[in-house]
Amino acid sequence: MFWSSPAPWTTAEIPPQQGRTVIVTGANSGLGLETARALVHAGARVVLAVRDTAKGDAVATELGGAASVHHLDLADLTSVRSFAAGIEGSVDVLVNNAGLMAIPQGRTADGFETQFGVNFLGHFALTGLLADRITDRVVTLSSQMHRIGRIDLDDPNVERRRYERWAAYGQSKLACLMFAYELEHRFVAAGSRLRSMAAHPGYSATNLHSRTESVQDAVMGVLIRRFAQSGAAGALPALYAATVPDLPGGSYIGPDGFREMRGSPRPVGSTAASHDRRVQRALWERAEELTKVSFPL
Protein backbone atom coordinates (compact mmCIF):
# COMPACT_ATOMS: atom_id res chain seq x y z
CA MET A 1 0.00 0.00 0.00
CA PHE A 2 1.36 3.41 -0.95
CA TRP A 3 1.21 6.23 1.60
CA SER A 4 -0.28 9.49 0.41
CA SER A 5 -0.37 12.84 2.10
CA PRO A 6 -3.70 14.27 3.24
CA ALA A 7 -5.62 16.33 0.72
CA PRO A 8 -4.88 20.07 1.00
CA TRP A 9 -7.23 22.01 3.26
CA THR A 10 -9.07 24.70 1.29
CA THR A 11 -11.92 27.11 1.86
CA ALA A 12 -14.25 24.32 0.70
CA GLU A 13 -13.59 22.65 4.08
CA ILE A 14 -14.81 25.64 6.12
CA PRO A 15 -17.85 24.45 8.10
CA PRO A 16 -21.11 26.36 7.53
CA GLN A 17 -20.88 29.70 9.33
CA GLN A 18 -24.52 30.76 9.22
CA GLY A 19 -25.56 32.51 12.42
CA ARG A 20 -21.98 33.34 13.39
CA THR A 21 -20.40 36.78 13.70
CA VAL A 22 -16.70 37.33 13.06
CA ILE A 23 -14.66 40.51 13.45
CA VAL A 24 -11.66 40.78 11.12
CA THR A 25 -9.23 43.66 11.64
CA GLY A 26 -7.56 45.09 8.56
CA ALA A 27 -10.24 43.56 6.35
CA ASN A 28 -10.10 46.02 3.46
CA SER A 29 -7.05 44.51 1.75
CA GLY A 30 -4.60 41.63 1.70
CA LEU A 31 -5.02 38.71 4.06
CA GLY A 32 -7.84 40.41 5.95
CA LEU A 33 -9.89 40.88 2.80
CA GLU A 34 -9.34 37.26 1.76
CA THR A 35 -10.28 36.09 5.25
CA ALA A 36 -13.46 38.17 5.27
CA ARG A 37 -14.40 37.07 1.76
CA ALA A 38 -14.10 33.36 2.60
CA LEU A 39 -16.07 33.74 5.84
CA VAL A 40 -18.92 35.60 4.13
CA HIS A 41 -18.98 32.95 1.41
CA ALA A 42 -19.33 30.33 4.17
CA GLY A 43 -22.32 32.18 5.61
CA ALA A 44 -20.85 34.31 8.42
CA ARG A 45 -21.73 37.87 9.26
CA VAL A 46 -18.40 39.72 9.13
CA VAL A 47 -17.52 43.02 10.76
CA LEU A 48 -14.84 44.73 8.68
CA ALA A 49 -12.74 46.58 11.26
CA VAL A 50 -10.78 49.06 9.16
CA ARG A 51 -8.95 52.36 9.39
CA ASP A 52 -9.97 53.47 5.88
CA THR A 53 -13.76 53.22 5.85
CA ALA A 54 -14.02 54.30 2.21
CA LYS A 55 -12.05 51.21 1.19
CA GLY A 56 -14.04 49.20 3.70
CA ASP A 57 -17.30 50.35 2.13
CA ALA A 58 -16.07 49.17 -1.28
CA VAL A 59 -15.28 45.75 0.17
CA ALA A 60 -18.67 45.60 1.91
CA THR A 61 -20.39 46.39 -1.38
CA GLU A 62 -18.53 43.52 -3.02
CA LEU A 63 -19.33 41.09 -0.20
CA GLY A 64 -22.98 42.05 0.17
CA GLY A 65 -25.22 42.54 3.16
CA ALA A 66 -23.37 40.05 5.38
CA ALA A 67 -20.46 42.49 5.74
CA SER A 68 -20.56 45.71 7.76
CA VAL A 69 -17.91 48.40 8.17
CA HIS A 70 -16.72 49.80 11.50
CA HIS A 71 -13.88 52.29 11.90
CA LEU A 72 -10.87 51.02 13.85
CA ASP A 73 -7.45 52.64 14.10
CA LEU A 74 -5.21 50.31 16.08
CA ALA A 75 -2.65 53.12 16.39
CA ASP A 76 -5.05 55.05 18.63
CA LEU A 77 -6.45 53.48 21.82
CA THR A 78 -9.29 56.00 21.83
CA SER A 79 -10.38 54.55 18.49
CA VAL A 80 -10.01 51.00 19.84
CA ARG A 81 -12.26 51.83 22.79
CA SER A 82 -14.81 53.52 20.53
CA PHE A 83 -14.88 50.54 18.19
CA ALA A 84 -15.39 48.07 21.04
CA ALA A 85 -18.17 50.22 22.52
CA GLY A 86 -19.95 50.20 19.16
CA ILE A 87 -20.11 46.40 18.85
CA GLU A 88 -23.56 45.21 19.89
CA GLY A 89 -24.33 41.66 20.92
CA SER A 90 -22.01 38.68 20.95
CA VAL A 91 -19.07 37.93 18.67
CA ASP A 92 -18.19 34.32 17.90
CA VAL A 93 -14.67 34.92 16.60
CA LEU A 94 -12.20 37.81 16.69
CA VAL A 95 -9.45 37.67 14.06
CA ASN A 96 -6.57 39.98 14.99
CA ASN A 97 -5.19 40.28 11.47
CA ALA A 98 -4.17 43.90 10.80
CA GLY A 99 -0.52 44.78 10.90
CA LEU A 100 2.46 46.78 9.70
CA MET A 101 5.84 45.43 8.63
CA ALA A 102 9.34 46.92 8.69
CA ILE A 103 8.22 50.54 8.45
CA PRO A 104 10.32 53.59 9.34
CA GLN A 105 10.37 54.56 13.00
CA GLY A 106 7.19 56.22 14.21
CA ARG A 107 4.85 56.64 17.16
CA THR A 108 1.19 55.86 17.67
CA ALA A 109 -1.26 58.39 19.10
CA ASP A 110 -0.42 57.00 22.55
CA GLY A 111 3.35 57.21 22.07
CA PHE A 112 4.05 53.53 21.37
CA GLU A 113 6.58 52.38 18.75
CA THR A 114 4.28 51.98 15.76
CA GLN A 115 4.79 48.30 14.94
CA PHE A 116 4.60 47.22 18.59
CA GLY A 117 1.63 49.52 19.12
CA VAL A 118 -0.41 48.45 16.10
CA ASN A 119 0.52 44.80 15.73
CA PHE A 120 0.43 43.91 19.42
CA LEU A 121 -0.82 46.54 21.87
CA GLY A 122 -3.79 47.63 19.75
CA HIS A 123 -4.94 44.04 19.36
CA PHE A 124 -4.29 43.29 23.03
CA ALA A 125 -6.53 46.19 24.03
CA LEU A 126 -9.19 45.28 21.47
CA THR A 127 -9.32 41.67 22.66
CA GLY A 128 -9.60 42.72 26.30
CA LEU A 129 -12.38 45.20 25.59
CA LEU A 130 -14.37 42.58 23.65
CA ALA A 131 -13.54 39.54 25.80
CA ASP A 132 -16.86 39.47 27.62
CA ARG A 133 -18.71 39.29 24.27
CA ILE A 134 -16.60 36.65 22.49
CA THR A 135 -18.25 33.23 22.52
CA ASP A 136 -15.83 30.91 20.70
CA ARG A 137 -12.25 31.94 20.00
CA VAL A 138 -9.62 34.59 19.29
CA VAL A 139 -7.18 34.20 16.39
CA THR A 140 -4.04 36.35 16.42
CA LEU A 141 -1.74 36.67 13.42
CA SER A 142 1.96 36.19 14.01
CA SER A 143 4.76 35.61 11.48
CA GLN A 144 7.75 33.45 10.79
CA MET A 145 9.67 36.59 11.69
CA HIS A 146 8.78 35.94 15.33
CA ARG A 147 11.90 33.78 15.17
CA ILE A 148 14.16 36.85 15.07
CA GLY A 149 12.17 38.64 17.76
CA ARG A 150 13.32 39.50 21.26
CA ILE A 151 11.02 40.99 23.88
CA ASP A 152 12.62 43.95 25.62
CA LEU A 153 10.36 44.42 28.65
CA ASP A 154 12.33 47.43 29.86
CA ASP A 155 12.20 49.26 26.52
CA PRO A 156 9.43 47.72 24.38
CA ASN A 157 8.76 50.98 22.56
CA VAL A 158 12.40 51.50 21.51
CA GLU A 159 12.88 54.75 23.39
CA ARG A 160 16.40 54.10 24.70
CA ARG A 161 17.93 51.98 21.94
CA ARG A 162 18.59 52.30 18.24
CA TYR A 163 15.57 51.57 16.08
CA GLU A 164 15.95 48.72 13.60
CA ARG A 165 12.82 48.14 11.57
CA TRP A 166 13.10 44.36 11.21
CA ALA A 167 14.03 43.85 14.85
CA ALA A 168 10.99 45.93 15.84
CA TYR A 169 8.78 43.88 13.53
CA GLY A 170 10.18 40.64 14.96
CA GLN A 171 9.51 41.84 18.52
CA SER A 172 5.93 42.80 17.63
CA LYS A 173 5.16 39.44 16.03
CA LEU A 174 6.79 37.48 18.84
CA ALA A 175 4.65 39.52 21.22
CA CYS A 176 1.52 38.61 19.22
CA LEU A 177 2.35 34.92 19.44
CA MET A 178 3.17 35.06 23.16
CA PHE A 179 -0.09 36.94 23.73
CA ALA A 180 -2.03 34.18 21.95
CA TYR A 181 -0.37 31.51 24.09
CA GLU A 182 -0.80 33.43 27.36
CA LEU A 183 -4.45 34.17 26.54
CA GLU A 184 -5.04 30.44 26.15
CA HIS A 185 -3.32 29.75 29.49
CA ARG A 186 -5.63 32.28 31.13
CA PHE A 187 -8.74 30.88 29.48
CA VAL A 188 -7.84 27.42 30.82
CA ALA A 189 -7.04 28.73 34.31
CA ALA A 190 -10.38 30.55 34.42
CA GLY A 191 -12.30 27.45 33.34
CA SER A 192 -13.44 29.29 30.23
CA ARG A 193 -14.74 27.52 27.12
CA LEU A 194 -13.08 30.17 24.95
CA ARG A 195 -10.00 29.31 22.93
CA SER A 196 -7.03 31.33 21.74
CA MET A 197 -5.25 30.44 18.49
CA ALA A 198 -2.38 31.89 16.49
CA ALA A 199 -1.60 31.66 12.78
CA HIS A 200 0.97 32.82 10.28
CA PRO A 201 0.54 33.17 6.49
CA GLY A 202 3.92 31.93 5.32
CA TYR A 203 5.40 33.96 2.48
CA SER A 204 2.36 35.56 0.89
CA ALA A 205 1.75 38.33 -1.61
CA THR A 206 0.24 41.25 0.34
CA ASN A 207 0.64 45.01 0.33
CA LEU A 208 2.68 44.87 3.56
CA HIS A 209 5.78 44.30 1.44
CA SER A 210 5.43 47.67 -0.30
CA ARG A 211 5.30 49.91 2.77
CA THR A 212 8.86 49.89 4.07
CA GLU A 213 9.52 53.21 2.26
CA SER A 214 12.96 51.95 1.28
CA VAL A 215 14.76 50.10 -1.48
CA GLN A 216 13.52 46.93 0.17
CA ASP A 217 10.11 47.53 -1.43
CA ALA A 218 11.56 46.87 -4.89
CA VAL A 219 13.61 43.90 -3.73
CA MET A 220 10.68 42.27 -1.99
CA GLY A 221 8.48 42.97 -4.99
CA VAL A 222 10.77 40.82 -7.14
CA LEU A 223 10.90 38.04 -4.54
CA ILE A 224 7.13 38.03 -4.14
CA ARG A 225 6.54 37.72 -7.88
CA ARG A 226 8.88 34.74 -8.00
CA PHE A 227 8.30 32.89 -4.75
CA ALA A 228 5.26 34.05 -2.78
CA GLN A 229 1.91 32.31 -2.64
CA SER A 230 -1.28 34.28 -3.24
CA GLY A 231 -3.04 36.29 -0.58
CA ALA A 232 -5.93 33.82 -0.72
CA ALA A 233 -3.54 30.97 0.07
CA GLY A 234 -1.89 33.05 2.81
CA ALA A 235 -5.27 33.54 4.49
CA LEU A 236 -5.86 29.80 4.85
CA PRO A 237 -4.00 29.35 8.19
CA ALA A 238 -6.11 32.09 9.82
CA LEU A 239 -9.29 30.61 8.34
CA TYR A 240 -8.31 27.16 9.60
CA ALA A 241 -7.61 28.56 13.07
CA ALA A 242 -10.91 30.47 13.04
CA THR A 243 -13.23 27.72 11.84
CA VAL A 244 -12.01 24.15 12.47
CA PRO A 245 -14.43 23.04 15.21
CA ASP A 246 -12.26 20.65 17.23
CA LEU A 247 -8.97 22.55 17.01
CA PRO A 248 -7.32 22.64 20.47
CA GLY A 249 -6.78 26.00 22.11
CA GLY A 250 -3.21 27.21 21.93
CA SER A 251 -2.72 25.87 18.39
CA TYR A 252 -0.38 27.73 16.04
CA ILE A 253 -1.29 27.24 12.37
CA GLY A 254 0.93 27.78 9.35
CA PRO A 255 1.63 26.38 5.87
CA ASP A 256 2.92 22.81 5.60
CA GLY A 257 5.44 23.41 2.79
CA PHE A 258 9.19 24.00 2.77
CA ARG A 259 10.17 26.21 5.72
CA GLU A 260 6.46 26.96 6.17
CA MET A 261 6.60 29.46 3.34
CA ARG A 262 3.60 28.09 1.44
CA GLY A 263 1.23 25.16 1.41
CA SER A 264 -1.81 23.77 3.17
CA PRO A 265 -2.52 24.91 6.77
CA ARG A 266 -1.56 22.66 9.68
CA PRO A 267 -0.39 23.02 13.30
CA VAL A 268 3.25 24.17 13.38
CA GLY A 269 5.86 24.83 16.03
CA SER A 270 7.40 28.04 17.31
CA THR A 271 10.57 29.11 19.10
CA ALA A 272 11.40 28.22 22.68
CA ALA A 273 11.32 31.94 23.46
CA SER A 274 7.66 32.12 22.43
CA HIS A 275 6.81 29.51 25.10
CA ASP A 276 8.66 31.24 27.95
CA ARG A 277 5.94 31.43 30.61
CA ARG A 278 7.75 34.02 32.71
CA VAL A 279 8.08 36.41 29.79
CA GLN A 280 4.53 35.69 28.63
CA ARG A 281 3.18 36.77 32.00
CA ALA A 282 5.47 39.79 32.23
CA LEU A 283 4.57 40.89 28.70
CA TRP A 284 0.87 40.62 29.56
CA GLU A 285 1.35 42.76 32.67
CA ARG A 286 3.35 45.31 30.66
CA ALA A 287 0.59 45.45 28.03
CA GLU A 288 -2.05 46.01 30.71
CA GLU A 289 0.07 48.81 32.16
CA LEU A 290 0.59 50.51 28.78
CA THR A 291 -2.97 50.15 27.44
CA LYS A 292 -4.86 50.47 30.75
CA VAL A 293 -6.97 47.47 29.63
CA SER A 294 -7.58 44.49 31.90
CA PHE A 295 -9.28 41.29 30.84
CA PRO A 296 -12.45 40.07 32.63
CA LEU A 297 -11.07 36.59 33.29
Coordinates of C-alpha atoms in Angstrom, one line a residue:
M1 CA 0.0 0.0 0.0
F2 CA 1.4 3.4 -1.0
W3 CA 1.2 6.2 1.6
S4 CA -0.3 9.5 0.4
S5 CA -0.4 12.8 2.1
P6 CA -3.7 14.3 3.2
A7 CA -5.6 16.3 0.7
P8 CA -4.9 20.1 1.0
W9 CA -7.2 22.0 3.3
T10 CA -9.1 24.7 1.3
T11 CA -11.9 27.1 1.9
A12 CA -14.2 24.3 0.7
E13 CA -13.6 22.7 4.1
I14 CA -14.8 25.6 6.1
P15 CA -17.8 24.5 8.1
P16 CA -21.1 26.4 7.5
Q17 CA -20.9 29.7 9.3
Q18 CA -24.5 30.8 9.2
G19 CA -25.6 32.5 12.4
R20 CA -22.0 33.3 13.4
T21 CA -20.4 36.8 13.7
V22 CA -16.7 37.3 13.1
I23 CA -14.7 40.5 13.4
V24 CA -11.7 40.8 11.1
T25 CA -9.2 43.7 11.6
G26 CA -7.6 45.1 8.6
A27 CA -10.2 43.6 6.3
N28 CA -10.1 46.0 3.5
S29 CA -7.0 44.5 1.8
G30 CA -4.6 41.6 1.7
L31 CA -5.0 38.7 4.1
G32 CA -7.8 40.4 5.9
L33 CA -9.9 40.9 2.8
E34 CA -9.3 37.3 1.8
T35 CA -10.3 36.1 5.2
A36 CA -13.5 38.2 5.3
R37 CA -14.4 37.1 1.8
A38 CA -14.1 33.4 2.6
L39 CA -16.1 33.7 5.8
V40 CA -18.9 35.6 4.1
H41 CA -19.0 33.0 1.4
A42 CA -19.3 30.3 4.2
G43 CA -22.3 32.2 5.6
A44 CA -20.9 34.3 8.4
R45 CA -21.7 37.9 9.3
V46 CA -18.4 39.7 9.1
V47 CA -17.5 43.0 10.8
L48 CA -14.8 44.7 8.7
A49 CA -12.7 46.6 11.3
V50 CA -10.8 49.1 9.2
R51 CA -8.9 52.4 9.4
D52 CA -10.0 53.5 5.9
T53 CA -13.8 53.2 5.9
A54 CA -14.0 54.3 2.2
K55 CA -12.0 51.2 1.2
G56 CA -14.0 49.2 3.7
D57 CA -17.3 50.4 2.1
A58 CA -16.1 49.2 -1.3
V59 CA -15.3 45.8 0.2
A60 CA -18.7 45.6 1.9
T61 CA -20.4 46.4 -1.4
E62 CA -18.5 43.5 -3.0
L63 CA -19.3 41.1 -0.2
G64 CA -23.0 42.0 0.2
G65 CA -25.2 42.5 3.2
A66 CA -23.4 40.0 5.4
A67 CA -20.5 42.5 5.7
S68 CA -20.6 45.7 7.8
V69 CA -17.9 48.4 8.2
H70 CA -16.7 49.8 11.5
H71 CA -13.9 52.3 11.9
L72 CA -10.9 51.0 13.9
D73 CA -7.5 52.6 14.1
L74 CA -5.2 50.3 16.1
A75 CA -2.7 53.1 16.4
D76 CA -5.0 55.0 18.6
L77 CA -6.4 53.5 21.8
T78 CA -9.3 56.0 21.8
S79 CA -10.4 54.5 18.5
V80 CA -10.0 51.0 19.8
R81 CA -12.3 51.8 22.8
S82 CA -14.8 53.5 20.5
F83 CA -14.9 50.5 18.2
A84 CA -15.4 48.1 21.0
A85 CA -18.2 50.2 22.5
G86 CA -19.9 50.2 19.2
I87 CA -20.1 46.4 18.9
E88 CA -23.6 45.2 19.9
G89 CA -24.3 41.7 20.9
S90 CA -22.0 38.7 21.0
V91 CA -19.1 37.9 18.7
D92 CA -18.2 34.3 17.9
V93 CA -14.7 34.9 16.6
L94 CA -12.2 37.8 16.7
V95 CA -9.4 37.7 14.1
N96 CA -6.6 40.0 15.0
N97 CA -5.2 40.3 11.5
A98 CA -4.2 43.9 10.8
G99 CA -0.5 44.8 10.9
L100 CA 2.5 46.8 9.7
M101 CA 5.8 45.4 8.6
A102 CA 9.3 46.9 8.7
I103 CA 8.2 50.5 8.4
P104 CA 10.3 53.6 9.3
Q105 CA 10.4 54.6 13.0
G106 CA 7.2 56.2 14.2
R107 CA 4.9 56.6 17.2
T108 CA 1.2 55.9 17.7
A109 CA -1.3 58.4 19.1
D110 CA -0.4 57.0 22.5
G111 CA 3.3 57.2 22.1
F112 CA 4.0 53.5 21.4
E113 CA 6.6 52.4 18.8
T114 CA 4.3 52.0 15.8
Q115 CA 4.8 48.3 14.9
F116 CA 4.6 47.2 18.6
G117 CA 1.6 49.5 19.1
V118 CA -0.4 48.5 16.1
N119 CA 0.5 44.8 15.7
F120 CA 0.4 43.9 19.4
L121 CA -0.8 46.5 21.9
G122 CA -3.8 47.6 19.7
H123 CA -4.9 44.0 19.4
F124 CA -4.3 43.3 23.0
A125 CA -6.5 46.2 24.0
L126 CA -9.2 45.3 21.5
T127 CA -9.3 41.7 22.7
G128 CA -9.6 42.7 26.3
L129 CA -12.4 45.2 25.6
L130 CA -14.4 42.6 23.6
A131 CA -13.5 39.5 25.8
D132 CA -16.9 39.5 27.6
R133 CA -18.7 39.3 24.3
I134 CA -16.6 36.7 22.5
T135 CA -18.3 33.2 22.5
D136 CA -15.8 30.9 20.7
R137 CA -12.2 31.9 20.0
V138 CA -9.6 34.6 19.3
V139 CA -7.2 34.2 16.4
T140 CA -4.0 36.4 16.4
L141 CA -1.7 36.7 13.4
S142 CA 2.0 36.2 14.0
S143 CA 4.8 35.6 11.5
Q144 CA 7.8 33.4 10.8
M145 CA 9.7 36.6 11.7
H146 CA 8.8 35.9 15.3
R147 CA 11.9 33.8 15.2
I148 CA 14.2 36.9 15.1
G149 CA 12.2 38.6 17.8
R150 CA 13.3 39.5 21.3
I151 CA 11.0 41.0 23.9
D152 CA 12.6 44.0 25.6
L153 CA 10.4 44.4 28.6
D154 CA 12.3 47.4 29.9
D155 CA 12.2 49.3 26.5
P156 CA 9.4 47.7 24.4
N157 CA 8.8 51.0 22.6
V158 CA 12.4 51.5 21.5
E159 CA 12.9 54.7 23.4
R160 CA 16.4 54.1 24.7
R161 CA 17.9 52.0 21.9
R162 CA 18.6 52.3 18.2
Y163 CA 15.6 51.6 16.1
E164 CA 15.9 48.7 13.6
R165 CA 12.8 48.1 11.6
W166 CA 13.1 44.4 11.2
A167 CA 14.0 43.8 14.9
A168 CA 11.0 45.9 15.8
Y169 CA 8.8 43.9 13.5
G170 CA 10.2 40.6 15.0
Q171 CA 9.5 41.8 18.5
S172 CA 5.9 42.8 17.6
K173 CA 5.2 39.4 16.0
L174 CA 6.8 37.5 18.8
A175 CA 4.6 39.5 21.2
C176 CA 1.5 38.6 19.2
L177 CA 2.4 34.9 19.4
M178 CA 3.2 35.1 23.2
F179 CA -0.1 36.9 23.7
A180 CA -2.0 34.2 21.9
Y181 CA -0.4 31.5 24.1
E182 CA -0.8 33.4 27.4
L183 CA -4.4 34.2 26.5
E184 CA -5.0 30.4 26.2
H185 CA -3.3 29.8 29.5
R186 CA -5.6 32.3 31.1
F187 CA -8.7 30.9 29.5
V188 CA -7.8 27.4 30.8
A189 CA -7.0 28.7 34.3
A190 CA -10.4 30.6 34.4
G191 CA -12.3 27.4 33.3
S192 CA -13.4 29.3 30.2
R193 CA -14.7 27.5 27.1
L194 CA -13.1 30.2 25.0
R195 CA -10.0 29.3 22.9
S196 CA -7.0 31.3 21.7
M197 CA -5.3 30.4 18.5
A198 CA -2.4 31.9 16.5
A199 CA -1.6 31.7 12.8
H200 CA 1.0 32.8 10.3
P201 CA 0.5 33.2 6.5
G202 CA 3.9 31.9 5.3
Y203 CA 5.4 34.0 2.5
S204 CA 2.4 35.6 0.9
A205 CA 1.7 38.3 -1.6
T206 CA 0.2 41.2 0.3
N207 CA 0.6 45.0 0.3
L208 CA 2.7 44.9 3.6
H209 CA 5.8 44.3 1.4
S210 CA 5.4 47.7 -0.3
R211 CA 5.3 49.9 2.8
T212 CA 8.9 49.9 4.1
E213 CA 9.5 53.2 2.3
S214 CA 13.0 51.9 1.3
V215 CA 14.8 50.1 -1.5
Q216 CA 13.5 46.9 0.2
D217 CA 10.1 47.5 -1.4
A218 CA 11.6 46.9 -4.9
V219 CA 13.6 43.9 -3.7
M220 CA 10.7 42.3 -2.0
G221 CA 8.5 43.0 -5.0
V222 CA 10.8 40.8 -7.1
L223 CA 10.9 38.0 -4.5
I224 CA 7.1 38.0 -4.1
R225 CA 6.5 37.7 -7.9
R226 CA 8.9 34.7 -8.0
F227 CA 8.3 32.9 -4.7
A228 CA 5.3 34.0 -2.8
Q229 CA 1.9 32.3 -2.6
S230 CA -1.3 34.3 -3.2
G231 CA -3.0 36.3 -0.6
A232 CA -5.9 33.8 -0.7
A233 CA -3.5 31.0 0.1
G234 CA -1.9 33.0 2.8
A235 CA -5.3 33.5 4.5
L236 CA -5.9 29.8 4.8
P237 CA -4.0 29.4 8.2
A238 CA -6.1 32.1 9.8
L239 CA -9.3 30.6 8.3
Y240 CA -8.3 27.2 9.6
A241 CA -7.6 28.6 13.1
A242 CA -10.9 30.5 13.0
T243 CA -13.2 27.7 11.8
V244 CA -12.0 24.2 12.5
P245 CA -14.4 23.0 15.2
D246 CA -12.3 20.7 17.2
L247 CA -9.0 22.5 17.0
P248 CA -7.3 22.6 20.5
G249 CA -6.8 26.0 22.1
G250 CA -3.2 27.2 21.9
S251 CA -2.7 25.9 18.4
Y252 CA -0.4 27.7 16.0
I253 CA -1.3 27.2 12.4
G254 CA 0.9 27.8 9.3
P255 CA 1.6 26.4 5.9
D256 CA 2.9 22.8 5.6
G257 CA 5.4 23.4 2.8
F258 CA 9.2 24.0 2.8
R259 CA 10.2 26.2 5.7
E260 CA 6.5 27.0 6.2
M261 CA 6.6 29.5 3.3
R262 CA 3.6 28.1 1.4
G263 CA 1.2 25.2 1.4
S264 CA -1.8 23.8 3.2
P265 CA -2.5 24.9 6.8
R266 CA -1.6 22.7 9.7
P267 CA -0.4 23.0 13.3
V268 CA 3.2 24.2 13.4
G269 CA 5.9 24.8 16.0
S270 CA 7.4 28.0 17.3
T271 CA 10.6 29.1 19.1
A272 CA 11.4 28.2 22.7
A273 CA 11.3 31.9 23.5
S274 CA 7.7 32.1 22.4
H275 CA 6.8 29.5 25.1
D276 CA 8.7 31.2 28.0
R277 CA 5.9 31.4 30.6
R278 CA 7.8 34.0 32.7
V279 CA 8.1 36.4 29.8
Q280 CA 4.5 35.7 28.6
R281 CA 3.2 36.8 32.0
A282 CA 5.5 39.8 32.2
L283 CA 4.6 40.9 28.7
W284 CA 0.9 40.6 29.6
E285 CA 1.3 42.8 32.7
R286 CA 3.4 45.3 30.7
A287 CA 0.6 45.5 28.0
E288 CA -2.1 46.0 30.7
E289 CA 0.1 48.8 32.2
L290 CA 0.6 50.5 28.8
T291 CA -3.0 50.2 27.4
K292 CA -4.9 50.5 30.8
V293 CA -7.0 47.5 29.6
S294 CA -7.6 44.5 31.9
F295 CA -9.3 41.3 30.8
P296 CA -12.5 40.1 32.6
L297 CA -11.1 36.6 33.3

